[in-house]
mmCIF file of C-alpha atoms in Angstrom:
data_model
loop_
_atom_site.group_PDB
_atom_site.id
_atom_site.type_symbol
_atom_site.label_atom_id
_atom_site.label_comp_id
_atom_site.label_asym_id
_atom_site.label_seq_id
_atom_site.Cartn_x
_atom_site.Cartn_y
_atom_site.Cartn_z
ATOM 1 C CA MET Y 96 49.564 -36.375 -19.246
ATOM 2 C CA LYS Y 97 51.192 -33.799 -17.010
ATOM 3 C CA LYS Y 98 50.477 -30.233 -18.038
ATOM 4 C CA THR Y 99 53.600 -28.365 -19.015
ATOM 5 C CA ASN Y 100 54.201 -24.821 -17.836
ATOM 6 C CA ARG Y 101 56.561 -23.055 -20.157
ATOM 7 C CA ASN Y 102 56.060 -19.306 -20.200
ATOM 8 C CA GLY Y 103 59.419 -18.288 -21.612
ATOM 9 C CA TRP Y 104 57.931 -17.735 -25.080
ATOM 10 C CA PHE Y 105 55.264 -15.467 -23.540
ATOM 11 C CA TYR Y 106 57.745 -13.163 -21.841
ATOM 12 C CA VAL Y 107 59.875 -12.963 -24.990
ATOM 13 C CA ALA Y 108 56.874 -12.154 -27.209
ATOM 14 C CA LEU Y 109 55.352 -9.671 -24.771
ATOM 15 C CA GLY Y 110 58.721 -8.067 -24.046
ATOM 16 C CA ALA Y 111 59.456 -7.549 -27.739
ATOM 17 C CA LEU Y 112 55.976 -6.093 -28.265
ATOM 18 C CA THR Y 113 56.536 -3.696 -25.354
ATOM 19 C CA VAL Y 114 59.854 -2.562 -26.829
ATOM 20 C CA SER Y 115 58.058 -1.988 -30.134
ATOM 21 C CA VAL Y 116 55.491 0.271 -28.454
ATOM 22 C CA LEU Y 117 58.118 2.221 -26.510
ATOM 23 C CA SER Y 118 60.151 2.760 -29.677
ATOM 24 C CA LEU Y 119 57.300 4.893 -31.031
ATOM 25 C CA PHE Y 120 58.419 7.632 -28.651
ATOM 26 C CA THR Y 121 61.896 7.708 -30.196
ATOM 27 C CA PRO Y 122 62.582 9.523 -33.490
ATOM 28 C CA ILE Y 123 60.852 8.047 -36.523
ATOM 29 C CA ILE Y 124 62.310 10.470 -39.068
ATOM 30 C CA VAL Y 125 65.476 12.575 -38.870
ATOM 31 C CA TYR Y 126 66.157 15.492 -41.206
ATOM 32 C CA THR Y 127 69.288 17.643 -41.547
ATOM 33 C CA ASP Y 128 70.789 19.935 -44.141
ATOM 34 C CA GLY Y 129 73.698 17.518 -44.385
ATOM 35 C CA SER Y 130 76.127 19.462 -42.204
ATOM 36 C CA ALA Y 131 74.419 19.647 -38.808
ATOM 37 C CA PRO Y 132 75.881 17.283 -36.183
ATOM 38 C CA ARG Y 133 73.402 15.223 -34.164
ATOM 39 C CA SER Y 134 74.068 13.947 -30.670
ATOM 40 C CA LEU Y 135 72.319 10.949 -29.164
ATOM 41 C CA LEU Y 136 70.475 13.332 -26.849
ATOM 42 C CA GLN Y 137 69.065 15.195 -29.833
ATOM 43 C CA MET Y 138 68.119 11.933 -31.526
ATOM 44 C CA PHE Y 139 66.158 10.672 -28.520
ATOM 45 C CA SER Y 140 64.625 13.969 -27.406
ATOM 46 C CA GLY Y 141 63.303 15.033 -30.791
ATOM 47 C CA GLN Y 142 65.135 18.357 -30.599
ATOM 48 C CA THR Y 143 65.179 20.767 -33.480
ATOM 49 C CA GLY Y 144 67.607 23.604 -33.944
ATOM 50 C CA ALA Y 145 70.373 25.286 -35.849
ATOM 51 C CA GLY Y 146 73.982 24.225 -35.701
ATOM 52 C CA SER Y 147 77.084 26.041 -36.830
ATOM 53 C CA ALA Y 148 76.929 28.186 -39.970
ATOM 54 C CA GLY Y 149 73.140 27.957 -40.119
ATOM 55 C CA SER Y 150 73.038 24.172 -40.263
ATOM 56 C CA PHE Y 151 69.742 22.522 -39.322
ATOM 57 C CA TYR Y 152 68.746 19.271 -37.640
ATOM 58 C CA GLY Y 153 65.381 17.885 -36.633
ATOM 59 C CA SER Y 154 64.043 14.576 -35.337
ATOM 60 C CA TYR Y 155 60.363 13.687 -35.258
ATOM 61 C CA THR Y 156 58.479 11.203 -33.086
ATOM 62 C CA ILE Y 157 55.029 9.724 -33.627
ATOM 63 C CA LEU Y 158 53.506 12.680 -31.758
ATOM 64 C CA ASP Y 159 55.209 15.141 -34.110
ATOM 65 C CA LEU Y 160 53.956 13.264 -37.165
ATOM 66 C CA LEU Y 161 50.402 13.096 -35.829
ATOM 67 C CA ALA Y 162 50.414 16.805 -34.988
ATOM 68 C CA GLY Y 163 51.851 17.472 -38.424
ATOM 69 C CA ASP Y 164 52.566 21.203 -38.181
ATOM 70 C CA ARG Y 165 56.232 21.104 -37.189
ATOM 71 C CA PHE Y 166 57.075 18.283 -39.604
ATOM 72 C CA VAL Y 167 55.322 20.066 -42.475
ATOM 73 C CA LYS Y 168 56.957 23.441 -41.796
ATOM 74 C CA GLU Y 169 60.458 22.098 -41.200
ATOM 75 C CA VAL Y 170 60.676 19.154 -43.607
ATOM 76 C CA LEU Y 171 57.911 18.817 -46.181
ATOM 77 C CA VAL Y 172 58.153 22.477 -47.134
ATOM 78 C CA ASP Y 173 61.669 21.702 -48.388
ATOM 79 C CA TYR Y 174 60.506 18.874 -50.680
ATOM 80 C CA GLN Y 175 60.810 19.622 -54.401
ATOM 81 C CA GLY Y 176 60.348 16.131 -55.832
ATOM 82 C CA LYS Y 177 57.456 14.322 -57.445
ATOM 83 C CA VAL Y 178 54.463 13.643 -55.210
ATOM 84 C CA LEU Y 179 53.239 10.053 -55.577
ATOM 85 C CA TRP Y 180 50.818 10.203 -52.664
ATOM 86 C CA ARG Y 181 49.900 13.383 -50.835
ATOM 87 C CA ILE Y 182 49.268 12.309 -47.261
ATOM 88 C CA ASP Y 183 46.790 14.430 -45.350
ATOM 89 C CA THR Y 184 45.754 14.374 -41.699
ATOM 90 C CA LEU Y 185 43.096 11.704 -42.257
ATOM 91 C CA ASP Y 186 45.672 9.380 -43.847
ATOM 92 C CA VAL Y 187 47.986 9.782 -40.864
ATOM 93 C CA ILE Y 188 45.116 9.110 -38.455
ATOM 94 C CA ALA Y 189 44.120 6.016 -40.466
ATOM 95 C CA LEU Y 190 47.684 4.655 -40.280
ATOM 96 C CA ALA Y 191 47.775 5.379 -36.549
ATOM 97 C CA LEU Y 192 44.480 3.540 -36.022
ATOM 98 C CA LEU Y 193 45.805 0.607 -38.068
ATOM 99 C CA ALA Y 194 48.891 0.453 -35.860
ATOM 100 C CA ILE Y 195 46.761 0.590 -32.697
ATOM 101 C CA ALA Y 196 44.493 -2.196 -34.007
ATOM 102 C CA ALA Y 197 47.535 -4.326 -34.892
ATOM 103 C CA LEU Y 198 49.095 -3.808 -31.462
ATOM 104 C CA SER Y 199 45.787 -4.658 -29.765
ATOM 105 C CA ALA Y 200 45.366 -7.841 -31.825
ATOM 106 C CA SER Y 201 48.945 -8.840 -31.033
ATOM 107 C CA LEU Y 202 48.518 -8.274 -27.300
ATOM 108 C CA VAL Y 203 45.190 -10.121 -27.098
ATOM 109 C CA GLY Y 204 46.531 -12.975 -29.218
ATOM 110 C CA ILE Y 205 49.716 -13.410 -27.190
ATOM 111 C CA CYS Y 206 47.771 -13.407 -23.912
ATOM 112 C CA THR Y 207 45.122 -15.885 -25.109
ATOM 113 C CA MET Y 208 47.748 -18.252 -26.514
ATOM 114 C CA ARG Y 209 48.912 -18.909 -22.955
ATOM 115 C CA SER Y 210 45.996 -21.335 -22.614
ATOM 116 C CA GLN Y 211 47.029 -24.982 -22.743
ATOM 117 C CA TYR Y 212 45.191 -25.638 -26.009
ATOM 118 C CA HIS Y 213 44.719 -22.440 -27.987
ATOM 119 C CA ARG Y 214 42.825 -22.401 -31.270
ATOM 120 C CA LYS Y 215 44.145 -21.798 -34.754
ATOM 121 C CA TRP Y 216 42.362 -18.454 -35.150
ATOM 122 C CA GLN Y 217 44.201 -17.123 -32.098
ATOM 123 C CA PHE Y 218 47.509 -18.051 -33.690
ATOM 124 C CA ILE Y 219 46.573 -16.429 -37.023
ATOM 125 C CA MET Y 220 45.265 -13.272 -35.323
ATOM 126 C CA THR Y 221 48.500 -12.923 -33.358
ATOM 127 C CA LEU Y 222 50.719 -13.269 -36.422
ATOM 128 C CA ALA Y 223 48.531 -10.870 -38.414
ATOM 129 C CA GLY Y 224 48.693 -8.325 -35.606
ATOM 130 C CA LEU Y 225 52.464 -8.581 -35.331
ATOM 131 C CA ALA Y 226 52.826 -8.205 -39.095
ATOM 132 C CA GLY Y 227 50.595 -5.143 -38.869
ATOM 133 C CA THR Y 228 52.888 -3.527 -36.312
ATOM 134 C CA ALA Y 229 55.810 -3.839 -38.735
ATOM 135 C CA PHE Y 230 53.900 -2.534 -41.777
ATOM 136 C CA PRO Y 231 54.069 1.219 -40.925
ATOM 137 C CA SER Y 232 57.842 0.951 -40.462
ATOM 138 C CA LEU Y 233 58.263 -0.691 -43.865
ATOM 139 C CA LEU Y 234 56.084 2.036 -45.386
ATOM 140 C CA ILE Y 235 58.266 4.717 -43.784
ATOM 141 C CA PHE Y 236 61.428 3.027 -45.087
ATOM 142 C CA TYR Y 237 59.955 3.018 -48.596
ATOM 143 C CA ALA Y 238 58.756 6.634 -48.419
ATOM 144 C CA VAL Y 239 62.092 7.914 -47.097
ATOM 145 C CA ASN Y 240 64.043 5.991 -49.727
ATOM 146 C CA GLN Y 241 61.850 7.213 -52.589
ATOM 147 C CA SER Y 242 61.841 10.861 -51.492
ATOM 148 C CA GLN Y 243 65.528 11.388 -50.682
ATOM 149 C CA ARG Y 244 66.340 13.038 -54.017
ATOM 150 C CA GLY Y 245 63.534 15.549 -53.580
ATOM 151 C CA PHE Y 246 65.084 17.190 -50.523
ATOM 152 C CA SER Y 247 67.959 19.626 -50.499
ATOM 153 C CA GLY Y 248 68.928 18.185 -47.114
ATOM 154 C CA VAL Y 249 69.263 14.630 -45.858
ATOM 155 C CA ILE Y 250 66.197 12.700 -44.676
ATOM 156 C CA GLN Y 251 66.708 9.415 -42.828
ATOM 157 C CA CYS Y 252 64.757 6.888 -40.823
ATOM 158 C CA GLY Y 253 65.126 7.261 -37.074
ATOM 159 C CA ILE Y 254 65.331 4.577 -34.416
ATOM 160 C CA ALA Y 255 61.705 3.410 -34.320
ATOM 161 C CA PRO Y 256 61.415 2.066 -37.913
ATOM 162 C CA VAL Y 257 64.480 -0.091 -37.254
ATOM 163 C CA ILE Y 258 63.368 -1.450 -33.889
ATOM 164 C CA MET Y 259 59.725 -2.231 -34.700
ATOM 165 C CA PRO Y 260 60.242 -4.826 -37.487
ATOM 166 C CA ILE Y 261 62.966 -6.552 -35.456
ATOM 167 C CA ALA Y 262 60.736 -6.649 -32.367
ATOM 168 C CA ALA Y 263 57.826 -7.972 -34.460
ATOM 169 C CA LEU Y 264 60.043 -10.718 -35.900
ATOM 170 C CA ILE Y 265 61.205 -11.779 -32.424
ATOM 171 C CA SER Y 266 57.587 -11.935 -31.228
ATOM 172 C CA MET Y 267 56.597 -13.978 -34.298
ATOM 173 C CA ILE Y 268 59.358 -16.504 -33.664
ATOM 174 C CA ALA Y 269 58.229 -16.866 -30.031
ATOM 175 C CA VAL Y 270 54.574 -17.305 -31.060
ATOM 176 C CA ILE Y 271 55.439 -19.867 -33.752
ATOM 177 C CA TYR Y 272 57.532 -21.752 -31.196
ATOM 178 C CA ARG Y 273 54.543 -21.796 -28.830
ATOM 179 C CA ARG Y 274 52.249 -23.106 -31.574
ATOM 180 C CA SER Y 275 54.731 -25.815 -32.529
ATOM 181 C CA THR Y 276 55.192 -26.880 -28.909
ATOM 182 C CA VAL Y 277 51.449 -27.139 -28.283
ATOM 183 C CA GLN Y 278 50.906 -29.145 -31.463
ATOM 184 C CA LYS Y 279 53.667 -31.532 -30.432
ATOM 185 C CA GLU Y 280 52.119 -31.993 -26.983
ATOM 186 C CA ILE Y 281 48.715 -32.689 -28.519
ATOM 187 C CA ARG Y 282 50.136 -35.364 -30.814
ATOM 188 C CA GLN Y 283 51.977 -36.965 -27.893
ATOM 189 C CA ARG Y 284 48.786 -36.983 -25.842
ATOM 190 C CA ALA Y 285 46.877 -38.521 -28.728
ATOM 191 C CA ARG Y 286 49.373 -41.332 -29.065
ATOM 192 C CA ALA Y 287 49.338 -41.900 -25.303
ATOM 193 C CA GLU Y 288 45.556 -42.231 -25.297
ATOM 194 C CA ASN Y 289 45.614 -44.297 -28.497
ATOM 195 C CA LEU Y 290 43.321 -41.888 -30.328
ATOM 196 C CA ILE Y 291 42.788 -41.921 -34.070
ATOM 197 C CA TRP Y 292 43.373 -38.548 -35.693
ATOM 198 C CA THR Y 293 41.943 -37.363 -38.948
ATOM 199 C CA ALA Y 294 43.423 -34.726 -41.218
ATOM 200 C CA GLY Y 295 42.711 -31.166 -40.168
ATOM 201 C CA ASP Y 296 43.536 -28.621 -37.525
ATOM 202 C CA LEU Y 297 45.075 -30.277 -34.462
ATOM 203 C CA ASP Y 298 44.128 -27.555 -32.024
ATOM 204 C CA GLN Y 299 42.441 -29.695 -29.349
ATOM 205 C CA PRO Y 300 42.029 -33.368 -28.506
ATOM 206 C CA ALA Y 301 39.226 -34.954 -30.513
ATOM 207 C CA GLN Y 302 37.049 -35.546 -27.447
ATOM 208 C CA HIS Y 303 36.868 -31.789 -26.811
ATOM 209 C CA ARG Y 304 35.757 -30.799 -30.303
#
């Protein structure tokens, strides 16, 4: 059977993953006193400053959150609500390492799934990695939503927490499409060679198991 060469899914999945990584350098959290105007330049550059009549705005990227000092002094110091989970530096580092591990698993999985007959564990690892890249964003959404009443100003999610889950979903759809296509090709090859299949994982032709 002629080997098919369809790499469209790969470029879609890898492109979405790349966008997800790049979005980390855009604001993750934005905080204002409710009256400070924010331009797109301020949103993307992570600027902090005072507007008219003492108004304040600040946007914070992944680097700001990892460093911690500026975010703590400008935002967390203003929090007067109930503390459900006091996040320290080690917690932030652990979340960062989790995100790096998820991105690495996603990248390795997507690249290895380009083989003509990938295995089931590669598919599962890729989906798990992509889900892991979206998890920090969902956690940020939850934390921001739960803590809004504790601030005198307005705290909002930035650009990154919106982009990352969408990018992860696009990559997942591309990976699932690849898996489905390969499984279909394997079944067609089996019928062409008049092979008898048993129940189980149809990752490779029976003669290669």
